[in-house]
Amino acid sequence: MRVLVTGGAGFIGSNLVDRLLAEGHDVDVVDDLSSGSRDNLAEAAESERFRLHVLDVLDPALPGLVAGLQPEVVCHLAAQISVRKSVADPRRDARVNVEGTAAVLAAAHEGRARKVVFASSVAVYGRPATIPVPGDAATDPRSPYAASKLSGETYLAAFRALYGIEYTALVLSNVYGPRQSPEGEAGVVAIFTDALLSGTPTVVYGDGDQTRDYVYVDDVVEGFVAACGQRGDGRRFNLGTGIQTTDRRLHSLIADAAGAHDHPGFAPPRPGDLPAMAVDPVPAHEGLGWQPRTDLPTGVKKTVEWARNRRQK
């Protein structure tokens, strides 16, 4: 089938593009390259079934482009992903994440797409009462970013009701792996990896007991591919492992894989950081046939190996 991937030059998007091409699909990418990189698409660019369209999702040219392509599925990953930037500039966050999602959905309708697969965020749950967070947990957005992602899910439901466009919303926990940038908020694995390979100091906030649910990018890509089919229509699924890993444990795993000293510095906790988070992946297994397959030590080793090889080029 033909698949359109917005944000396809980014970390998760480019890995998804490679997987879709490997499975024989035709893939178009819409990305303004503001945070994504052509380098991430170097392998994809060698395929005759791949095309990159350098375009903002809010560009007036988007509907005409999608109408001409007529993709069967749109995977929407283009987004502003920083919670802190959303707090500093909520209007820009809403423009990119809310208006951008509405624009993609409208273009998908014009292009007669069957389905939109949407990258949502664990941030929509706020401070959950239960961990791992069940798939039917109440939402409680506590930042403009979280509100914008939840708004995107609401738009999906509205377009389904209006036009019959199917959707699946995938709530992503902390995704890590090759191509993740060490710059930015959501890349602690990449940040630790870059610092430990270069011999620069690392910092753990608080006492190191804060936990997150780390899921390897290839496993997340599997979830998107599964959602592109006929399963999971009209539903939200968590993509995570359900396993809590402390910041201190994560640092030790990366230091071991990098062959570096495991001696981070410590700083006061950052305001607004959650003390713990993990999501329940069981509904995704039941609804999509998906489950995480890469344990954290294995995924960390693959990530560090990729980063080391990249530094040597």
PDB file of C-alpha atoms in Angstrom:
ATOM      1  CA  MET A   1       0.000   0.000   0.000  1.00  0.00           C
ATOM      2  CA  ARG A   2       0.975   3.657  -0.163  1.00  0.00           C
ATOM      3  CA  VAL A   3       1.735   5.202   3.225  1.00  0.00           C
ATOM      4  CA  LEU A   4       2.328   8.862   4.003  1.00  0.00           C
ATOM      5  CA  VAL A   5       4.490   9.549   7.056  1.00  0.00           C
ATOM      6  CA  THR A   6       4.510  13.059   8.500  1.00  0.00           C
ATOM      7  CA  GLY A   7       7.645  13.775  10.505  1.00  0.00           C
ATOM      8  CA  GLY A   8       9.291  10.919   8.624  1.00  0.00           C
ATOM      9  CA  ALA A   9      12.775  12.451   8.808  1.00  0.00           C
ATOM     10  CA  GLY A  10      12.741  12.304  12.586  1.00  0.00           C
ATOM     11  CA  PHE A  11      13.889   9.654  15.033  1.00  0.00           C
ATOM     12  CA  ILE A  12      10.848   7.381  15.129  1.00  0.00           C
ATOM     13  CA  GLY A  13       9.522   8.409  11.726  1.00  0.00           C
ATOM     14  CA  SER A  14      12.669   7.497   9.800  1.00  0.00           C
ATOM     15  CA  ASN A  15      12.863   4.087  11.459  1.00  0.00           C
ATOM     16  CA  LEU A  16       9.228   3.548  10.482  1.00  0.00           C
ATOM     17  CA  VAL A  17       9.966   4.586   6.904  1.00  0.00           C
ATOM     18  CA  ASP A  18      12.766   2.021   6.634  1.00  0.00           C
ATOM     19  CA  ARG A  19      10.513  -0.716   7.961  1.00  0.00           C
ATOM     20  CA  LEU A  20       7.639   0.131   5.604  1.00  0.00           C
ATOM     21  CA  LEU A  21       9.971   0.132   2.606  1.00  0.00           C
ATOM     22  CA  ALA A  22      11.455  -3.195   3.696  1.00  0.00           C
ATOM     23  CA  GLU A  23       7.948  -4.640   3.655  1.00  0.00           C
ATOM     24  CA  GLY A  24       7.378  -3.488   0.083  1.00  0.00           C
ATOM     25  CA  HIS A  25       5.156  -0.451   0.636  1.00  0.00           C
ATOM     26  CA  ASP A  26       5.373   2.852  -1.244  1.00  0.00           C
ATOM     27  CA  VAL A  27       6.277   5.604   1.208  1.00  0.00           C
ATOM     28  CA  ASP A  28       5.983   9.383   0.990  1.00  0.00           C
ATOM     29  CA  VAL A  29       7.408  11.578   3.751  1.00  0.00           C
ATOM     30  CA  VAL A  30       6.243  15.079   4.606  1.00  0.00           C
ATOM     31  CA  ASP A  31       8.765  16.837   6.839  1.00  0.00           C
ATOM     32  CA  ASP A  32       9.921  20.457   7.041  1.00  0.00           C
ATOM     33  CA  LEU A  33      13.332  19.278   8.342  1.00  0.00           C
ATOM     34  CA  SER A  34      13.131  21.711  11.266  1.00  0.00           C
ATOM     35  CA  SER A  35      14.135  18.920  13.627  1.00  0.00           C
ATOM     36  CA  GLY A  36      14.352  15.892  11.340  1.00  0.00           C
ATOM     37  CA  SER A  37      17.337  15.201   9.120  1.00  0.00           C
ATOM     38  CA  ARG A  38      17.946  14.058   5.564  1.00  0.00           C
ATOM     39  CA  ASP A  39      20.704  11.867   7.003  1.00  0.00           C
ATOM     40  CA  ASN A  40      18.040   9.764   8.736  1.00  0.00           C
ATOM     41  CA  LEU A  41      16.565   9.000   5.323  1.00  0.00           C
ATOM     42  CA  ALA A  42      19.815   8.121   3.551  1.00  0.00           C
ATOM     43  CA  GLU A  43      18.892   4.434   3.252  1.00  0.00           C
ATOM     44  CA  ALA A  44      15.322   5.204   2.228  1.00  0.00           C
ATOM     45  CA  ALA A  45      16.477   7.614  -0.473  1.00  0.00           C
ATOM     46  CA  GLU A  46      18.035   4.699  -2.359  1.00  0.00           C
ATOM     47  CA  SER A  47      14.595   3.157  -2.926  1.00  0.00           C
ATOM     48  CA  GLU A  48      12.462   3.964  -5.955  1.00  0.00           C
ATOM     49  CA  ARG A  49       9.398   3.578  -3.745  1.00  0.00           C
ATOM     50  CA  PHE A  50      10.352   6.519  -1.523  1.00  0.00           C
ATOM     51  CA  ARG A  51       9.757  10.238  -1.945  1.00  0.00           C
ATOM     52  CA  LEU A  52      10.526  13.124   0.412  1.00  0.00           C
ATOM     53  CA  HIS A  53       8.379  16.258   0.325  1.00  0.00           C
ATOM     54  CA  VAL A  54       9.988  19.108   2.281  1.00  0.00           C
ATOM     55  CA  LEU A  55       6.857  20.768   3.580  1.00  0.00           C
ATOM     56  CA  ASP A  56       5.331  22.008   6.825  1.00  0.00           C
ATOM     57  CA  VAL A  57       2.064  20.215   7.635  1.00  0.00           C
ATOM     58  CA  LEU A  58       0.430  23.664   7.908  1.00  0.00           C
ATOM     59  CA  ASP A  59       1.516  24.640   4.399  1.00  0.00           C
ATOM     60  CA  PRO A  60      -1.501  25.385   2.174  1.00  0.00           C
ATOM     61  CA  ALA A  61       0.028  23.044  -0.407  1.00  0.00           C
ATOM     62  CA  LEU A  62      -0.494  19.979   1.821  1.00  0.00           C
ATOM     63  CA  PRO A  63      -4.106  19.142   0.819  1.00  0.00           C
ATOM     64  CA  GLY A  64      -3.267  19.201  -2.876  1.00  0.00           C
ATOM     65  CA  LEU A  65      -0.180  17.075  -2.326  1.00  0.00           C
ATOM     66  CA  VAL A  66      -2.075  14.420  -0.353  1.00  0.00           C
ATOM     67  CA  ALA A  67      -4.978  14.477  -2.806  1.00  0.00           C
ATOM     68  CA  GLY A  68      -2.525  13.682  -5.572  1.00  0.00           C
ATOM     69  CA  LEU A  69      -0.773  10.938  -3.636  1.00  0.00           C
ATOM     70  CA  GLN A  70      -3.968   9.303  -2.319  1.00  0.00           C
ATOM     71  CA  PRO A  71      -2.239   7.297   0.432  1.00  0.00           C
ATOM     72  CA  GLU A  72      -4.148   4.429   1.971  1.00  0.00           C
ATOM     73  CA  VAL A  73      -2.742   5.200   5.424  1.00  0.00           C
ATOM     74  CA  VAL A  74      -1.296   8.353   6.987  1.00  0.00           C
ATOM     75  CA  CYS A  75       1.071   7.949   9.945  1.00  0.00           C
ATOM     76  CA  HIS A  76       1.134  11.300  11.712  1.00  0.00           C
ATOM     77  CA  LEU A  77       4.304  11.802  13.753  1.00  0.00           C
ATOM     78  CA  ALA A  78       5.110  15.450  12.964  1.00  0.00           C
ATOM     79  CA  ALA A  79       4.920  17.345  16.248  1.00  0.00           C
ATOM     80  CA  GLN A  80       6.406  19.741  18.739  1.00  0.00           C
ATOM     81  CA  ILE A  81       7.575  17.265  21.403  1.00  0.00           C
ATOM     82  CA  SER A  82       9.036  19.389  24.211  1.00  0.00           C
ATOM     83  CA  VAL A  83       6.936  19.852  27.346  1.00  0.00           C
ATOM     84  CA  ARG A  84       9.102  22.760  28.464  1.00  0.00           C
ATOM     85  CA  LYS A  85       8.813  24.526  25.102  1.00  0.00           C
ATOM     86  CA  SER A  86       5.052  24.066  25.260  1.00  0.00           C
ATOM     87  CA  VAL A  87       4.967  25.771  28.651  1.00  0.00           C
ATOM     88  CA  ALA A  88       7.174  28.616  27.420  1.00  0.00           C
ATOM     89  CA  ASP A  89       5.188  29.081  24.202  1.00  0.00           C
ATOM     90  CA  PRO A  90       1.786  27.362  24.369  1.00  0.00           C
ATOM     91  CA  ARG A  91       0.501  29.162  21.277  1.00  0.00           C
ATOM     92  CA  ARG A  92       3.229  27.712  19.089  1.00  0.00           C
ATOM     93  CA  ASP A  93       2.679  24.277  20.606  1.00  0.00           C
ATOM     94  CA  ALA A  94      -1.021  24.491  19.753  1.00  0.00           C
ATOM     95  CA  ARG A  95      -0.291  25.708  16.250  1.00  0.00           C
ATOM     96  CA  VAL A  96       2.004  22.789  15.479  1.00  0.00           C
ATOM     97  CA  ASN A  97       0.238  20.011  17.388  1.00  0.00           C
ATOM     98  CA  VAL A  98      -3.432  21.004  17.256  1.00  0.00           C
ATOM     99  CA  GLU A  99      -3.709  22.975  14.020  1.00  0.00           C
ATOM    100  CA  GLY A 100      -1.141  20.682  12.418  1.00  0.00           C
ATOM    101  CA  THR A 101      -3.113  17.555  13.295  1.00  0.00           C
ATOM    102  CA  ALA A 102      -6.350  19.122  12.054  1.00  0.00           C
ATOM    103  CA  ALA A 103      -4.587  20.038   8.792  1.00  0.00           C
ATOM    104  CA  VAL A 104      -3.246  16.501   8.339  1.00  0.00           C
ATOM    105  CA  LEU A 105      -6.683  15.008   8.988  1.00  0.00           C
ATOM    106  CA  ALA A 106      -8.322  17.378   6.522  1.00  0.00           C
ATOM    107  CA  ALA A 107      -5.701  16.511   3.912  1.00  0.00           C
ATOM    108  CA  ALA A 108      -6.167  12.796   4.621  1.00  0.00           C
ATOM    109  CA  HIS A 109      -9.881  13.245   3.976  1.00  0.00           C
ATOM    110  CA  GLU A 110      -9.213  15.011   0.672  1.00  0.00           C
ATOM    111  CA  GLY A 111      -6.753  12.283  -0.274  1.00  0.00           C
ATOM    112  CA  ARG A 112      -9.331   9.590   0.542  1.00  0.00           C
ATOM    113  CA  ALA A 113      -7.091   7.898   3.093  1.00  0.00           C
ATOM    114  CA  ARG A 114      -8.568   4.865   4.805  1.00  0.00           C
ATOM    115  CA  LYS A 115      -6.839   5.431   8.136  1.00  0.00           C
ATOM    116  CA  VAL A 116      -4.674   7.755  10.210  1.00  0.00           C
ATOM    117  CA  VAL A 117      -2.262   6.333  12.789  1.00  0.00           C
ATOM    118  CA  PHE A 118      -1.420   8.994  15.365  1.00  0.00           C
ATOM    119  CA  ALA A 119       1.580   9.301  17.676  1.00  0.00           C
ATOM    120  CA  SER A 120       0.152  10.349  21.036  1.00  0.00           C
ATOM    121  CA  SER A 121       2.032  10.611  24.327  1.00  0.00           C
ATOM    122  CA  VAL A 122       2.013   9.171  27.811  1.00  0.00           C
ATOM    123  CA  ALA A 123       1.765  12.794  28.934  1.00  0.00           C
ATOM    124  CA  VAL A 124      -2.015  12.666  28.328  1.00  0.00           C
ATOM    125  CA  TYR A 125      -2.357  10.621  31.544  1.00  0.00           C
ATOM    126  CA  GLY A 126      -0.818  13.299  33.794  1.00  0.00           C
ATOM    127  CA  ARG A 127      -0.195  11.832  37.244  1.00  0.00           C
ATOM    128  CA  PRO A 128      -1.953   8.471  36.980  1.00  0.00           C
ATOM    129  CA  ALA A 129      -3.499   6.746  39.964  1.00  0.00           C
ATOM    130  CA  THR A 130      -2.325   3.314  38.818  1.00  0.00           C
ATOM    131  CA  ILE A 131       1.032   2.177  37.404  1.00  0.00           C
ATOM    132  CA  PRO A 132       1.368   0.545  34.923  1.00  0.00           C
ATOM    133  CA  VAL A 133      -1.258   2.854  33.436  1.00  0.00           C
ATOM    134  CA  PRO A 134      -4.135   0.837  31.952  1.00  0.00           C
ATOM    135  CA  GLY A 135      -5.303   1.584  28.439  1.00  0.00           C
ATOM    136  CA  ASP A 136      -8.647   2.894  29.656  1.00  0.00           C
ATOM    137  CA  ALA A 137      -7.158   5.205  32.286  1.00  0.00           C
ATOM    138  CA  ALA A 138      -8.601   8.682  32.664  1.00  0.00           C
ATOM    139  CA  THR A 139      -6.667  11.448  30.933  1.00  0.00           C
ATOM    140  CA  ASP A 140      -5.324  14.348  32.947  1.00  0.00           C
ATOM    141  CA  PRO A 141      -3.137  16.624  30.803  1.00  0.00           C
ATOM    142  CA  ARG A 142      -0.913  18.897  32.887  1.00  0.00           C
ATOM    143  CA  SER A 143       0.995  20.789  30.211  1.00  0.00           C
ATOM    144  CA  PRO A 144       0.112  22.481  26.924  1.00  0.00           C
ATOM    145  CA  TYR A 145       1.944  19.646  25.162  1.00  0.00           C
ATOM    146  CA  ALA A 146      -0.190  17.000  26.861  1.00  0.00           C
ATOM    147  CA  ALA A 147      -3.332  19.004  26.101  1.00  0.00           C
ATOM    148  CA  SER A 148      -2.369  19.306  22.453  1.00  0.00           C
ATOM    149  CA  LYS A 149      -1.802  15.561  22.127  1.00  0.00           C
ATOM    150  CA  LEU A 150      -5.138  14.806  23.759  1.00  0.00           C
ATOM    151  CA  SER A 151      -6.746  17.340  21.439  1.00  0.00           C
ATOM    152  CA  GLY A 152      -5.250  15.429  18.513  1.00  0.00           C
ATOM    153  CA  GLU A 153      -6.953  12.257  19.715  1.00  0.00           C
ATOM    154  CA  THR A 154     -10.257  14.150  19.938  1.00  0.00           C
ATOM    155  CA  TYR A 155      -9.861  15.359  16.362  1.00  0.00           C
ATOM    156  CA  LEU A 156      -9.275  11.788  15.229  1.00  0.00           C
ATOM    157  CA  ALA A 157     -12.601  10.747  16.724  1.00  0.00           C
ATOM    158  CA  ALA A 158     -14.361  13.739  15.184  1.00  0.00           C
ATOM    159  CA  PHE A 159     -13.078  13.020  11.683  1.00  0.00           C
ATOM    160  CA  ARG A 160     -14.023   9.379  12.067  1.00  0.00           C
ATOM    161  CA  ALA A 161     -17.577  10.408  12.984  1.00  0.00           C
ATOM    162  CA  LEU A 162     -17.799  12.969  10.171  1.00  0.00           C
ATOM    163  CA  TYR A 163     -16.067  11.228   7.303  1.00  0.00           C
ATOM    164  CA  GLY A 164     -15.524   7.604   8.254  1.00  0.00           C
ATOM    165  CA  ILE A 165     -11.722   7.889   8.371  1.00  0.00           C
ATOM    166  CA  GLU A 166     -10.473   5.190  10.706  1.00  0.00           C
ATOM    167  CA  TYR A 167      -7.753   5.894  13.228  1.00  0.00           C
ATOM    168  CA  THR A 168      -5.567   4.316  15.864  1.00  0.00           C
ATOM    169  CA  ALA A 169      -3.912   6.465  18.542  1.00  0.00           C
ATOM    170  CA  LEU A 170      -0.654   5.059  19.909  1.00  0.00           C
ATOM    171  CA  VAL A 171       0.378   6.385  23.318  1.00  0.00           C
ATOM    172  CA  LEU A 172       4.165   6.213  23.361  1.00  0.00           C
ATOM    173  CA  SER A 173       6.138   5.827  26.567  1.00  0.00           C
ATOM    174  CA  ASN A 174       9.859   6.740  26.576  1.00  0.00           C
ATOM    175  CA  VAL A 175      11.081   5.636  23.161  1.00  0.00           C
ATOM    176  CA  TYR A 176      14.831   5.210  22.643  1.00  0.00           C
ATOM    177  CA  GLY A 177      17.172   3.779  20.040  1.00  0.00           C
ATOM    178  CA  PRO A 178      19.298   4.631  16.986  1.00  0.00           C
ATOM    179  CA  ARG A 179      18.834   8.109  15.464  1.00  0.00           C
ATOM    180  CA  GLN A 180      17.514   9.682  18.645  1.00  0.00           C
ATOM    181  CA  SER A 181      19.103  13.083  19.165  1.00  0.00           C
ATOM    182  CA  PRO A 182      21.001  13.786  22.393  1.00  0.00           C
ATOM    183  CA  GLU A 183      19.619  17.323  22.191  1.00  0.00           C
ATOM    184  CA  GLY A 184      16.161  17.893  23.592  1.00  0.00           C
ATOM    185  CA  GLU A 185      13.912  16.770  26.349  1.00  0.00           C
ATOM    186  CA  ALA A 186      12.743  13.287  25.444  1.00  0.00           C
ATOM    187  CA  GLY A 187      16.093  11.660  24.785  1.00  0.00           C
ATOM    188  CA  VAL A 188      17.666  10.743  28.130  1.00  0.00           C
ATOM    189  CA  VAL A 189      19.120   7.514  26.704  1.00  0.00           C
ATOM    190  CA  ALA A 190      20.683   9.500  23.873  1.00  0.00           C
ATOM    191  CA  ILE A 191      21.880  12.198  26.284  1.00  0.00           C
ATOM    192  CA  PHE A 192      23.590   9.693  28.602  1.00  0.00           C
ATOM    193  CA  THR A 193      25.002   7.766  25.637  1.00  0.00           C
ATOM    194  CA  ASP A 194      26.518  10.836  23.988  1.00  0.00           C
ATOM    195  CA  ALA A 195      28.041  12.070  27.244  1.00  0.00           C
ATOM    196  CA  LEU A 196      29.446   8.716  28.342  1.00  0.00           C
ATOM    197  CA  LEU A 197      31.000   8.023  24.936  1.00  0.00           C
ATOM    198  CA  SER A 198      32.602  11.468  24.868  1.00  0.00           C
ATOM    199  CA  GLY A 199      33.757  11.427  28.493  1.00  0.00           C
ATOM    200  CA  THR A 200      31.712  14.437  29.540  1.00  0.00           C
ATOM    201  CA  PRO A 201      29.859  14.673  32.874  1.00  0.00           C
ATOM    202  CA  THR A 202      26.362  13.265  33.251  1.00  0.00           C
ATOM    203  CA  VAL A 203      23.632  14.456  35.586  1.00  0.00           C
ATOM    204  CA  VAL A 204      20.865  12.528  37.328  1.00  0.00           C
ATOM    205  CA  TYR A 205      18.068  14.668  38.735  1.00  0.00           C
ATOM    206  CA  GLY A 206      16.834  13.973  42.243  1.00  0.00           C
ATOM    207  CA  ASP A 207      18.035  10.867  44.055  1.00  0.00           C
ATOM    208  CA  GLY A 208      17.986   8.662  40.948  1.00  0.00           C
ATOM    209  CA  ASP A 209      14.854   6.773  41.962  1.00  0.00           C
ATOM    210  CA  GLN A 210      12.561   8.417  39.411  1.00  0.00           C
ATOM    211  CA  THR A 211      11.266   5.758  37.016  1.00  0.00           C
ATOM    212  CA  ARG A 212      10.263   5.610  33.367  1.00  0.00           C
ATOM    213  CA  ASP A 213       9.110   2.953  30.918  1.00  0.00           C
ATOM    214  CA  TYR A 214      11.700   2.640  28.126  1.00  0.00           C
ATOM    215  CA  VAL A 215      10.612   1.011  24.864  1.00  0.00           C
ATOM    216  CA  TYR A 216      12.954   0.331  21.942  1.00  0.00           C
ATOM    217  CA  VAL A 217      12.238   2.130  18.689  1.00  0.00           C
ATOM    218  CA  ASP A 218      12.025  -1.047  16.583  1.00  0.00           C
ATOM    219  CA  ASP A 219       9.263  -2.302  18.872  1.00  0.00           C
ATOM    220  CA  VAL A 220       7.383   0.992  18.512  1.00  0.00           C
ATOM    221  CA  VAL A 221       7.727   0.741  14.734  1.00  0.00           C
ATOM    222  CA  GLU A 222       6.147  -2.718  14.960  1.00  0.00           C
ATOM    223  CA  GLY A 223       3.180  -1.094  16.675  1.00  0.00           C
ATOM    224  CA  PHE A 224       2.750   1.462  13.903  1.00  0.00           C
ATOM    225  CA  VAL A 225       2.980  -1.218  11.228  1.00  0.00           C
ATOM    226  CA  ALA A 226       0.386  -3.327  13.035  1.00  0.00           C
ATOM    227  CA  ALA A 227      -1.940  -0.315  13.334  1.00  0.00           C
ATOM    228  CA  CYS A 228      -1.636   0.413   9.604  1.00  0.00           C
ATOM    229  CA  GLY A 229      -3.637  -2.751   8.932  1.00  0.00           C
ATOM    230  CA  GLN A 230      -7.240  -3.536   9.742  1.00  0.00           C
ATOM    231  CA  ARG A 231      -6.845  -3.879  13.523  1.00  0.00           C
ATOM    232  CA  GLY A 232      -7.298  -1.386  16.332  1.00  0.00           C
ATOM    233  CA  ASP A 233      -9.701   0.944  14.541  1.00  0.00           C
ATOM    234  CA  GLY A 234     -11.092   3.739  16.690  1.00  0.00           C
ATOM    235  CA  ARG A 235      -8.962   2.887  19.713  1.00  0.00           C
ATOM    236  CA  ARG A 236      -6.032   4.117  21.780  1.00  0.00           C
ATOM    237  CA  PHE A 237      -3.230   1.719  22.721  1.00  0.00           C
ATOM    238  CA  ASN A 238      -0.235   2.090  25.020  1.00  0.00           C
ATOM    239  CA  LEU A 239       3.121   1.195  23.503  1.00  0.00           C
ATOM    240  CA  GLY A 240       5.462   0.497  26.389  1.00  0.00           C
ATOM    241  CA  THR A 241       6.905  -2.375  28.358  1.00  0.00           C
ATOM    242  CA  GLY A 242       5.055  -1.964  31.635  1.00  0.00           C
ATOM    243  CA  ILE A 243       8.456  -2.082  33.381  1.00  0.00           C
ATOM    244  CA  GLN A 244       9.717   0.780  35.542  1.00  0.00           C
ATOM    245  CA  THR A 245      13.427   1.578  35.319  1.00  0.00           C
ATOM    246  CA  THR A 246      15.084   4.101  37.632  1.00  0.00           C
ATOM    247  CA  ASP A 247      17.300   6.864  36.276  1.00  0.00           C
ATOM    248  CA  ARG A 248      20.186   5.423  38.253  1.00  0.00           C
ATOM    249  CA  ARG A 249      19.701   1.928  36.776  1.00  0.00           C
ATOM    250  CA  LEU A 250      19.484   3.385  33.276  1.00  0.00           C
ATOM    251  CA  HIS A 251      22.747   5.269  33.749  1.00  0.00           C
ATOM    252  CA  SER A 252      24.480   2.086  34.924  1.00  0.00           C
ATOM    253  CA  LEU A 253      23.270   0.109  31.897  1.00  0.00           C
ATOM    254  CA  ILE A 254      24.489   2.751  29.466  1.00  0.00           C
ATOM    255  CA  ALA A 255      27.808   3.207  31.253  1.00  0.00           C
ATOM    256  CA  ASP A 256      28.398  -0.541  31.082  1.00  0.00           C
ATOM    257  CA  ALA A 257      27.586  -0.694  27.367  1.00  0.00           C
ATOM    258  CA  ALA A 258      29.809   2.335  26.675  1.00  0.00           C
ATOM    259  CA  GLY A 259      32.693   1.060  28.782  1.00  0.00           C
ATOM    260  CA  ALA A 260      32.560   4.239  30.859  1.00  0.00           C
ATOM    261  CA  HIS A 261      32.665   5.056  34.561  1.00  0.00           C
ATOM    262  CA  ASP A 262      29.276   4.900  36.269  1.00  0.00           C
ATOM    263  CA  HIS A 263      29.631   8.081  38.335  1.00  0.00           C
ATOM    264  CA  PRO A 264      26.920  10.596  37.474  1.00  0.00           C
ATOM    265  CA  GLY A 265      26.518  13.919  39.168  1.00  0.00           C
ATOM    266  CA  PHE A 266      23.293  14.682  40.998  1.00  0.00           C
ATOM    267  CA  ALA A 267      21.122  17.788  40.780  1.00  0.00           C
ATOM    268  CA  PRO A 268      17.864  18.858  42.443  1.00  0.00           C
ATOM    269  CA  PRO A 269      14.679  17.392  40.976  1.00  0.00           C
ATOM    270  CA  ARG A 270      13.220  19.366  38.093  1.00  0.00           C
ATOM    271  CA  PRO A 271       9.834  20.985  38.774  1.00  0.00           C
ATOM    272  CA  GLY A 272       6.984  19.049  37.208  1.00  0.00           C
ATOM    273  CA  ASP A 273       8.874  15.775  36.667  1.00  0.00           C
ATOM    274  CA  LEU A 274       6.784  12.711  37.501  1.00  0.00           C
ATOM    275  CA  PRO A 275       8.214  10.410  40.187  1.00  0.00           C
ATOM    276  CA  ALA A 276       7.165   7.274  38.286  1.00  0.00           C
ATOM    277  CA  MET A 277       5.638   6.147  34.995  1.00  0.00           C
ATOM    278  CA  ALA A 278       4.962   2.945  33.088  1.00  0.00           C
ATOM    279  CA  VAL A 279       2.111   1.857  30.827  1.00  0.00           C
ATOM    280  CA  ASP A 280       0.250  -1.417  30.456  1.00  0.00           C
ATOM    281  CA  PRO A 281       0.955  -2.962  27.013  1.00  0.00           C
ATOM    282  CA  VAL A 282      -1.519  -5.856  27.357  1.00  0.00           C
ATOM    283  CA  PRO A 283      -4.406  -4.140  25.500  1.00  0.00           C
ATOM    284  CA  ALA A 284      -2.070  -3.522  22.549  1.00  0.00           C
ATOM    285  CA  HIS A 285      -1.298  -7.234  22.460  1.00  0.00           C
ATOM    286  CA  GLU A 286      -4.999  -8.066  22.497  1.00  0.00           C
ATOM    287  CA  GLY A 287      -6.027  -5.380  20.011  1.00  0.00           C
ATOM    288  CA  LEU A 288      -3.041  -5.172  17.675  1.00  0.00           C
ATOM    289  CA  GLY A 289      -1.159  -8.390  18.270  1.00  0.00           C
ATOM    290  CA  TRP A 290       1.721  -6.206  19.506  1.00  0.00           C
ATOM    291  CA  GLN A 291       4.118  -6.716  22.348  1.00  0.00           C
ATOM    292  CA  PRO A 292       7.563  -5.311  23.226  1.00  0.00           C
ATOM    293  CA  ARG A 293      10.314  -7.757  22.304  1.00  0.00           C
ATOM    294  CA  THR A 294      13.543  -5.900  23.122  1.00  0.00           C
ATOM    295  CA  ASP A 295      14.651  -5.864  26.756  1.00  0.00           C
ATOM    296  CA  LEU A 296      16.376  -2.738  27.992  1.00  0.00           C
ATOM    297  CA  PRO A 297      19.959  -4.115  28.260  1.00  0.00           C
ATOM    298  CA  THR A 298      19.778  -5.395  24.678  1.00  0.00           C
ATOM    299  CA  GLY A 299      18.265  -2.176  23.360  1.00  0.00           C
ATOM    300  CA  VAL A 300      20.824  -0.050  25.192  1.00  0.00           C
ATOM    301  CA  LYS A 301      23.693  -2.082  23.730  1.00  0.00           C
ATOM    302  CA  LYS A 302      22.300  -1.634  20.206  1.00  0.00           C
ATOM    303  CA  THR A 303      21.844   2.079  20.788  1.00  0.00           C
ATOM    304  CA  VAL A 304      25.341   2.600  22.153  1.00  0.00           C
ATOM    305  CA  GLU A 305      26.842   0.564  19.302  1.00  0.00           C
ATOM    306  CA  TRP A 306      25.014   2.713  16.751  1.00  0.00           C
ATOM    307  CA  ALA A 307      26.152   5.925  18.458  1.00  0.00           C
ATOM    308  CA  ARG A 308      29.747   4.708  18.654  1.00  0.00           C
ATOM    309  CA  ASN A 309      29.792   3.773  14.966  1.00  0.00           C
ATOM    310  CA  ARG A 310      28.305   7.131  14.037  1.00  0.00           C
ATOM    311  CA  ARG A 311      30.996   8.990  15.957  1.00  0.00           C
ATOM    312  CA  GLN A 312      33.684   7.063  14.085  1.00  0.00           C
ATOM    313  CA  LYS A 313      32.413   8.043  10.628  1.00  0.00           C
TER     314      LYS A 313
END
